[in-house]
Amino acid sequence: FIPEFGKYGKSGITIRQLLTHTSGLRPDLELEVEFNGAEEAIRRAIEEVPAAPPGERFVYSDINFFLLGDIVARVSGERLDRYAKRHVFDPLGMTDTMFLPPESLRVRIAPTERCRPMSWPCEQSSSPVPFLRGVVHDPTARRMDGVAGHAGLFSSAADLSRFCRMLLNGGRLGGAEILSPATVERMTTPAIPTGPAGMKEVRGLGWDIDTTYSSNRGDLFRVGSTFGHTGFTGTSLWMDPATKGYVIFLSNRVHPDGKGDVTALRGRVATVAAAALSALNADTARGKDAAQAHAELPTLAGIDVLEAEGFARLRGKRVGLLTNHTGRSRKGVSTIDLLANAKDVTLVALFSPEHGIRGQLDERVSSSRDDKTGLSIHSLYGDTRRPSEAMLAGIDTIVIDLQDIGVRFYTYVTSMAYVMEEAAKRGLPVVVLDRPNPIGGVEVEGPSLDAAAVGFTGYMPMPIRHGLTIGELARLFNGEQKIGAALTVVAMKNWRRDQWFDATGLPWTNPSPNMRNLVAASLYPGIGAIEATNLSVGRGTDTPFEHIGAPWIDAVALAAALNARELPGIRFYPVAFTPAAGAKLGGQPCQGVFMIVTDRDRLRPVRVGLEVASALSRLYGQQFRLEDAAALFGSKAVLAKIRAGDEPASIAASWSADEAQWRATRAKYLLY
């Protein structure tokens, strides 16, 4: 199609490779180099030297798509904007969709950044550096006279709705047939080789299916069977053929200074929309909501899946197992016993985290021997917190089966990370048996951990409520911390991100001595974050983490102050209690508040911890040792704002950037 393009080894590049961004071309022309006209852009593309051989790797490239736009013009005899209008936009009634919008529409168009110095008209303004408005934001597309295959199209939500409905209806809308059903199917199914011999990114012909750019899919649209795309200025589409649902997100993140970021926000919007669509679709089709429909399928933890596979992944292996009492199958059989009795699997040694192999100790744990199997139990919460060379002797595979609680400072995940680090040093494969996040896998909340506070109670900077399963955390730790372990995660079956533990049907085992029920778990992200202060959080009582108190608190005053805040999903009432001897404030009469969770889906537990700390600081000043919360709350800046008397809602809003960054980071490690 472009005969001169073949120079410098580009003759083998195909249309498919342009559409899938596997051409080997770099991301874009130099943005700082001026030129004029679409023909000059094509000439510069002809002179490009590939950065990689075609078909070898995925690199998103605007050059790919302005070449495709040029090919449309060469084949049809019409410039891209005229062709698209005649064959797509007009038949679909997309009257607000066009390149080069006229002056009369400018009042309806959001401005982007201030105009860069280049020979292109900007909106007239008294400002010495006016904003681009009604002019494509992308510099290359502006230099191509505003019409290009990769940028320059203006539209509205209503028009894009018609476009999405056309695609989800097999290429037709009303009386217009834009594409054949076969074409729609072909363009929205995987089009590049994946797997061990291929690439990890999954792209359709033009559409994104599962790549590092897919965060706008959110947490609930199914990976692999849904598709969409993002736009640089803060726009995106995502579509689900199964529900006929779609999410259109039109924002303007580059206004006014180009520094905005909506990555996390559009993912959250998609998650909320997908949840609503799933429920609506199930209600309509079967007369019951999506959660009820899914409940018919039992959740299988990683150990259940491994057992169903006949332990094939461990056949012939000499295994070291990091676990405790939470490592149990759906039927209640311990992972220790299952591996000890598995055919062609040799269980060599056991490793235990904090609280010991039985999860009953609230103190330093010594190594010991398992009564039933006779195996050594190497404690990773005693003389060492990492497995030593001697402990790993005779082991060729490490298996990890632990129940996390969904909170940054729960130490089981740090023990897992330390084991992964030591295994990586010795070339030992690691197999993590996944388990549900008891408090759900959607919500992320809280400030990120200060770098200076990284340690055993916080393996890496992340918010307090991380929203991942332990298997997903293992994947993230391995990638983001560059551990480099040969990691396999045995994923669960039939678990959804929006499920709480009680929806799984799996038996509850107290993950640690004071984590006795799901109510305590739901409050733990906030109450656990402040327990290093001079408060009792209920340890040494029957309901730890469900109430807080101290000898110096006026229970009635504190309850009144907290209820006046009208926090969603929770109420407080005054209580008096005395922790048992040996616990913090043991034997001392305490006054405080008991917390009733009225709506756990609306509850924001880290905000609750913030509000409690703010009220105590306001009521009792330095008598409340707030600064002792630094290691677990994780942000000295947040504690300083509390002490200064800042409004808690404003403080919570200040950590939204940390939450957004975490959502973007975690997106590529999600399994469900």
mmCIF file of N, CA and C in Angstrom, residues 31-99:
data_model
loop_
_atom_site.group_PDB
_atom_site.id
_atom_site.type_symbol
_atom_site.label_atom_id
_atom_site.label_comp_id
_atom_site.label_asym_id
_atom_site.label_seq_id
_atom_site.Cartn_x
_atom_site.Cartn_y
_atom_site.Cartn_z
ATOM 1 N N LEU A 31 8.154 14.548 19.392
ATOM 2 C CA LEU A 31 7.111 15.550 19.606
ATOM 3 C C LEU A 31 7.652 16.970 19.563
ATOM 4 N N GLU A 32 8.954 17.125 19.816
ATOM 5 C CA GLU A 32 9.514 18.468 19.853
ATOM 6 C C GLU A 32 9.965 18.969 18.491
ATOM 7 N N VAL A 33 9.932 18.117 17.456
ATOM 8 C CA VAL A 33 10.394 18.502 16.112
ATOM 9 C C VAL A 33 9.205 18.932 15.270
ATOM 10 N N GLU A 34 9.241 20.178 14.785
ATOM 11 C CA GLU A 34 8.131 20.726 14.010
ATOM 12 C C GLU A 34 8.134 20.183 12.574
ATOM 13 N N PHE A 35 6.949 19.986 12.010
ATOM 14 C CA PHE A 35 6.779 19.746 10.577
ATOM 15 C C PHE A 35 5.350 20.107 10.213
ATOM 16 N N ASN A 36 5.046 20.149 8.943
ATOM 17 C CA ASN A 36 3.722 20.538 8.492
ATOM 18 C C ASN A 36 3.192 19.531 7.484
ATOM 19 N N GLY A 37 1.966 19.041 7.738
ATOM 20 C CA GLY A 37 1.258 18.240 6.759
ATOM 21 C C GLY A 37 1.347 16.746 6.957
ATOM 22 N N ALA A 38 0.248 16.058 6.552
ATOM 23 C CA ALA A 38 0.181 14.605 6.668
ATOM 24 C C ALA A 38 1.213 13.925 5.780
ATOM 25 N N GLU A 39 1.460 14.493 4.613
ATOM 26 C CA GLU A 39 2.435 13.880 3.710
ATOM 27 C C GLU A 39 3.826 13.852 4.337
ATOM 28 N N GLU A 40 4.175 14.897 5.058
ATOM 29 C CA GLU A 40 5.482 14.923 5.710
ATOM 30 C C GLU A 40 5.552 13.876 6.824
ATOM 31 N N ALA A 41 4.446 13.660 7.548
ATOM 32 C CA ALA A 41 4.431 12.621 8.574
ATOM 33 C C ALA A 41 4.669 11.247 7.958
ATOM 34 N N ILE A 42 4.030 10.960 6.818
ATOM 35 C CA ILE A 42 4.227 9.676 6.151
ATOM 36 C C ILE A 42 5.671 9.557 5.667
ATOM 37 N N ARG A 43 6.222 10.661 5.136
ATOM 38 C CA ARG A 43 7.622 10.616 4.687
ATOM 39 C C ARG A 43 8.543 10.279 5.855
ATOM 40 N N ARG A 44 8.270 10.857 7.016
ATOM 41 C CA ARG A 44 9.098 10.571 8.189
ATOM 42 C C ARG A 44 8.923 9.119 8.649
ATOM 43 N N ALA A 45 7.707 8.591 8.537
ATOM 44 C CA ALA A 45 7.487 7.185 8.884
ATOM 45 C C ALA A 45 8.237 6.268 7.930
ATOM 46 N N ILE A 46 8.296 6.658 6.660
ATOM 47 C CA ILE A 46 9.043 5.870 5.670
ATOM 48 C C ILE A 46 10.517 5.801 6.038
ATOM 49 N N GLU A 47 11.034 6.865 6.641
ATOM 50 C CA GLU A 47 12.454 6.921 7.005
ATOM 51 C C GLU A 47 12.751 6.282 8.367
ATOM 52 N N GLU A 48 11.703 5.780 9.046
ATOM 53 C CA GLU A 48 11.902 5.148 10.356
ATOM 54 C C GLU A 48 12.721 3.864 10.242
ATOM 55 N N VAL A 49 13.601 3.652 11.199
ATOM 56 C CA VAL A 49 14.318 2.379 11.341
ATOM 57 C C VAL A 49 13.654 1.626 12.491
ATOM 58 N N PRO A 50 13.162 0.388 12.273
ATOM 59 C CA PRO A 50 12.436 -0.324 13.339
ATOM 60 C C PRO A 50 13.278 -0.503 14.598
ATOM 61 N N ALA A 51 12.630 -0.398 15.740
ATOM 62 C CA ALA A 51 13.300 -0.644 17.017
ATOM 63 C C ALA A 51 13.377 -2.128 17.335
ATOM 64 N N ALA A 52 12.564 -2.941 16.662
ATOM 65 C CA ALA A 52 12.551 -4.395 16.863
ATOM 66 C C ALA A 52 12.027 -5.049 15.589
ATOM 67 N N PRO A 53 12.351 -6.311 15.354
ATOM 68 C CA PRO A 53 11.799 -7.009 14.188
ATOM 69 C C PRO A 53 10.284 -7.101 14.290
ATOM 70 N N PRO A 54 9.561 -7.044 13.172
ATOM 71 C CA PRO A 54 8.098 -7.131 13.227
ATOM 72 C C PRO A 54 7.628 -8.444 13.843
ATOM 73 N N GLY A 55 6.581 -8.354 14.687
ATOM 74 C CA GLY A 55 6.003 -9.539 15.309
ATOM 75 C C GLY A 55 6.714 -10.027 16.539
ATOM 76 N N GLU A 56 7.771 -9.328 16.973
ATOM 77 C CA GLU A 56 8.567 -9.826 18.103
ATOM 78 C C GLU A 56 8.052 -9.341 19.451
ATOM 79 N N ARG A 57 7.549 -8.093 19.520
ATOM 80 C CA ARG A 57 7.081 -7.584 20.802
ATOM 81 C C ARG A 57 6.022 -6.508 20.598
ATOM 82 N N PHE A 58 5.280 -6.261 21.693
ATOM 83 C CA PHE A 58 4.198 -5.272 21.676
ATOM 84 C C PHE A 58 4.739 -3.928 22.151
ATOM 85 N N VAL A 59 4.622 -2.917 21.285
ATOM 86 C CA VAL A 59 4.959 -1.536 21.644
ATOM 87 C C VAL A 59 3.873 -0.644 21.064
ATOM 88 N N TYR A 60 3.079 -0.009 21.947
ATOM 89 C CA TYR A 60 2.000 0.839 21.451
ATOM 90 C C TYR A 60 2.605 2.008 20.672
ATOM 91 N N SER A 61 2.166 2.188 19.426
ATOM 92 C CA SER A 61 2.785 3.172 18.544
ATOM 93 C C SER A 61 1.742 3.974 17.787
ATOM 94 N N ASP A 62 1.774 5.297 17.937
ATOM 95 C CA ASP A 62 0.912 6.165 17.142
ATOM 96 C C ASP A 62 1.282 6.093 15.657
ATOM 97 N N ILE A 63 2.537 5.820 15.370
ATOM 98 C CA ILE A 63 2.962 5.706 13.968
ATOM 99 C C ILE A 63 2.167 4.608 13.268
ATOM 100 N N ASN A 64 1.952 3.488 13.961
ATOM 101 C CA ASN A 64 1.161 2.400 13.374
ATOM 102 C C ASN A 64 -0.175 2.912 12.867
ATOM 103 N N PHE A 65 -0.842 3.721 13.676
ATOM 104 C CA PHE A 65 -2.214 4.089 13.354
ATOM 105 C C PHE A 65 -2.321 5.267 12.395
ATOM 106 N N PHE A 66 -1.321 6.167 12.363
ATOM 107 C CA PHE A 66 -1.455 7.151 11.290
ATOM 108 C C PHE A 66 -1.073 6.555 9.940
ATOM 109 N N LEU A 67 -0.262 5.494 9.948
ATOM 110 C CA LEU A 67 -0.044 4.745 8.698
ATOM 111 C C LEU A 67 -1.343 4.077 8.246
ATOM 112 N N LEU A 68 -2.090 3.483 9.184
ATOM 113 C CA LEU A 68 -3.375 2.855 8.832
ATOM 114 C C LEU A 68 -4.353 3.885 8.274
ATOM 115 N N GLY A 69 -4.384 5.089 8.878
ATOM 116 C CA GLY A 69 -5.250 6.136 8.353
ATOM 117 C C GLY A 69 -4.875 6.524 6.939
ATOM 118 N N ASP A 70 -3.580 6.563 6.647
ATOM 119 C CA ASP A 70 -3.119 6.865 5.290
ATOM 120 C C ASP A 70 -3.504 5.759 4.314
ATOM 121 N N ILE A 71 -3.447 4.508 4.777
ATOM 122 C CA ILE A 71 -3.817 3.380 3.917
ATOM 123 C C ILE A 71 -5.302 3.429 3.570
ATOM 124 N N VAL A 72 -6.152 3.811 4.539
ATOM 125 C CA VAL A 72 -7.581 3.980 4.255
ATOM 126 C C VAL A 72 -7.765 4.974 3.104
ATOM 127 N N ALA A 73 -7.053 6.087 3.170
ATOM 128 C CA ALA A 73 -7.169 7.098 2.115
ATOM 129 C C ALA A 73 -6.679 6.567 0.773
ATOM 130 N N ARG A 74 -5.579 5.825 0.754
ATOM 131 C CA ARG A 74 -5.032 5.298 -0.504
ATOM 132 C C ARG A 74 -5.986 4.281 -1.137
ATOM 133 N N VAL A 75 -6.600 3.429 -0.287
ATOM 134 C CA VAL A 75 -7.479 2.381 -0.824
ATOM 135 C C VAL A 75 -8.824 2.953 -1.266
ATOM 136 N N SER A 76 -9.386 3.878 -0.472
ATOM 137 C CA SER A 76 -10.740 4.385 -0.748
ATOM 138 C C SER A 76 -10.765 5.588 -1.671
ATOM 139 N N GLY A 77 -9.640 6.290 -1.764
ATOM 140 C CA GLY A 77 -9.634 7.530 -2.533
ATOM 141 C C GLY A 77 -10.215 8.694 -1.773
ATOM 142 N N GLU A 78 -10.558 8.510 -0.499
ATOM 143 C CA GLU A 78 -11.107 9.577 0.320
ATOM 144 C C GLU A 78 -10.221 9.795 1.537
ATOM 145 N N ARG A 79 -10.037 11.056 1.937
ATOM 146 C CA ARG A 79 -9.296 11.318 3.161
ATOM 147 C C ARG A 79 -10.020 10.657 4.335
ATOM 148 N N LEU A 80 -9.291 10.280 5.364
ATOM 149 C CA LEU A 80 -9.834 9.500 6.466
ATOM 150 C C LEU A 80 -11.077 10.139 7.077
ATOM 151 N N ASP A 81 -11.073 11.454 7.296
ATOM 152 C CA ASP A 81 -12.226 12.081 7.944
ATOM 153 C C ASP A 81 -13.475 11.976 7.077
ATOM 154 N N ARG A 82 -13.319 12.144 5.756
ATOM 155 C CA ARG A 82 -14.480 12.058 4.871
ATOM 156 C C ARG A 82 -14.978 10.615 4.768
ATOM 157 N N TYR A 83 -14.045 9.676 4.699
ATOM 158 C CA TYR A 83 -14.441 8.260 4.612
ATOM 159 C C TYR A 83 -15.206 7.840 5.874
ATOM 160 N N ALA A 84 -14.682 8.185 7.035
ATOM 161 C CA ALA A 84 -15.328 7.789 8.293
ATOM 162 C C ALA A 84 -16.710 8.423 8.421
ATOM 163 N N LYS A 85 -16.838 9.671 8.012
ATOM 164 C CA LYS A 85 -18.137 10.344 8.089
ATOM 165 C C LYS A 85 -19.159 9.652 7.187
ATOM 166 N N ARG A 86 -18.769 9.334 5.959
ATOM 167 C CA ARG A 86 -19.717 8.779 4.990
ATOM 168 C C ARG A 86 -20.078 7.338 5.308
ATOM 169 N N HIS A 87 -19.117 6.560 5.790
ATOM 170 C CA HIS A 87 -19.344 5.122 5.949
ATOM 171 C C HIS A 87 -19.641 4.686 7.386
ATOM 172 N N VAL A 88 -19.359 5.538 8.354
ATOM 173 C CA VAL A 88 -19.564 5.140 9.751
ATOM 174 C C VAL A 88 -20.455 6.136 10.494
ATOM 175 N N PHE A 89 -20.023 7.382 10.580
ATOM 176 C CA PHE A 89 -20.710 8.326 11.454
ATOM 177 C C PHE A 89 -22.103 8.695 10.950
ATOM 178 N N ASP A 90 -22.234 9.048 9.685
ATOM 179 C CA ASP A 90 -23.554 9.423 9.164
ATOM 180 C C ASP A 90 -24.551 8.269 9.227
ATOM 181 N N PRO A 91 -24.194 7.063 8.778
ATOM 182 C CA PRO A 91 -25.166 5.957 8.876
ATOM 183 C C PRO A 91 -25.609 5.657 10.303
ATOM 184 N N LEU A 92 -24.729 5.884 11.288
ATOM 185 C CA LEU A 92 -25.070 5.612 12.684
ATOM 186 C C LEU A 92 -25.757 6.795 13.363
ATOM 187 N N GLY A 93 -25.911 7.894 12.660
ATOM 188 C CA GLY A 93 -26.515 9.070 13.275
ATOM 189 C C GLY A 93 -25.612 9.728 14.302
ATOM 190 N N MET A 94 -24.299 9.589 14.138
ATOM 191 C CA MET A 94 -23.337 10.177 15.076
ATOM 192 C C MET A 94 -23.024 11.606 14.622
ATOM 193 N N THR A 95 -23.959 12.500 14.892
ATOM 194 C CA THR A 95 -23.863 13.858 14.361
ATOM 195 C C THR A 95 -22.836 14.721 15.077
ATOM 196 N N ASP A 96 -22.412 14.314 16.274
ATOM 197 C CA ASP A 96 -21.423 15.085 17.034
ATOM 198 C C ASP A 96 -20.013 14.523 16.888
ATOM 199 N N THR A 97 -19.798 13.611 15.974
ATOM 200 C CA THR A 97 -18.507 12.931 15.863
ATOM 201 C C THR A 97 -17.825 13.359 14.580
ATOM 202 N N MET A 98 -16.615 13.919 14.698
ATOM 203 C CA MET A 98 -15.943 14.460 13.513
ATOM 204 C C MET A 98 -14.501 14.815 13.828
ATOM 205 N N PHE A 99 -13.698 14.877 12.782
ATOM 206 C CA PHE A 99 -12.425 15.565 12.836
ATOM 207 C C PHE A 99 -12.698 17.036 12.515
#
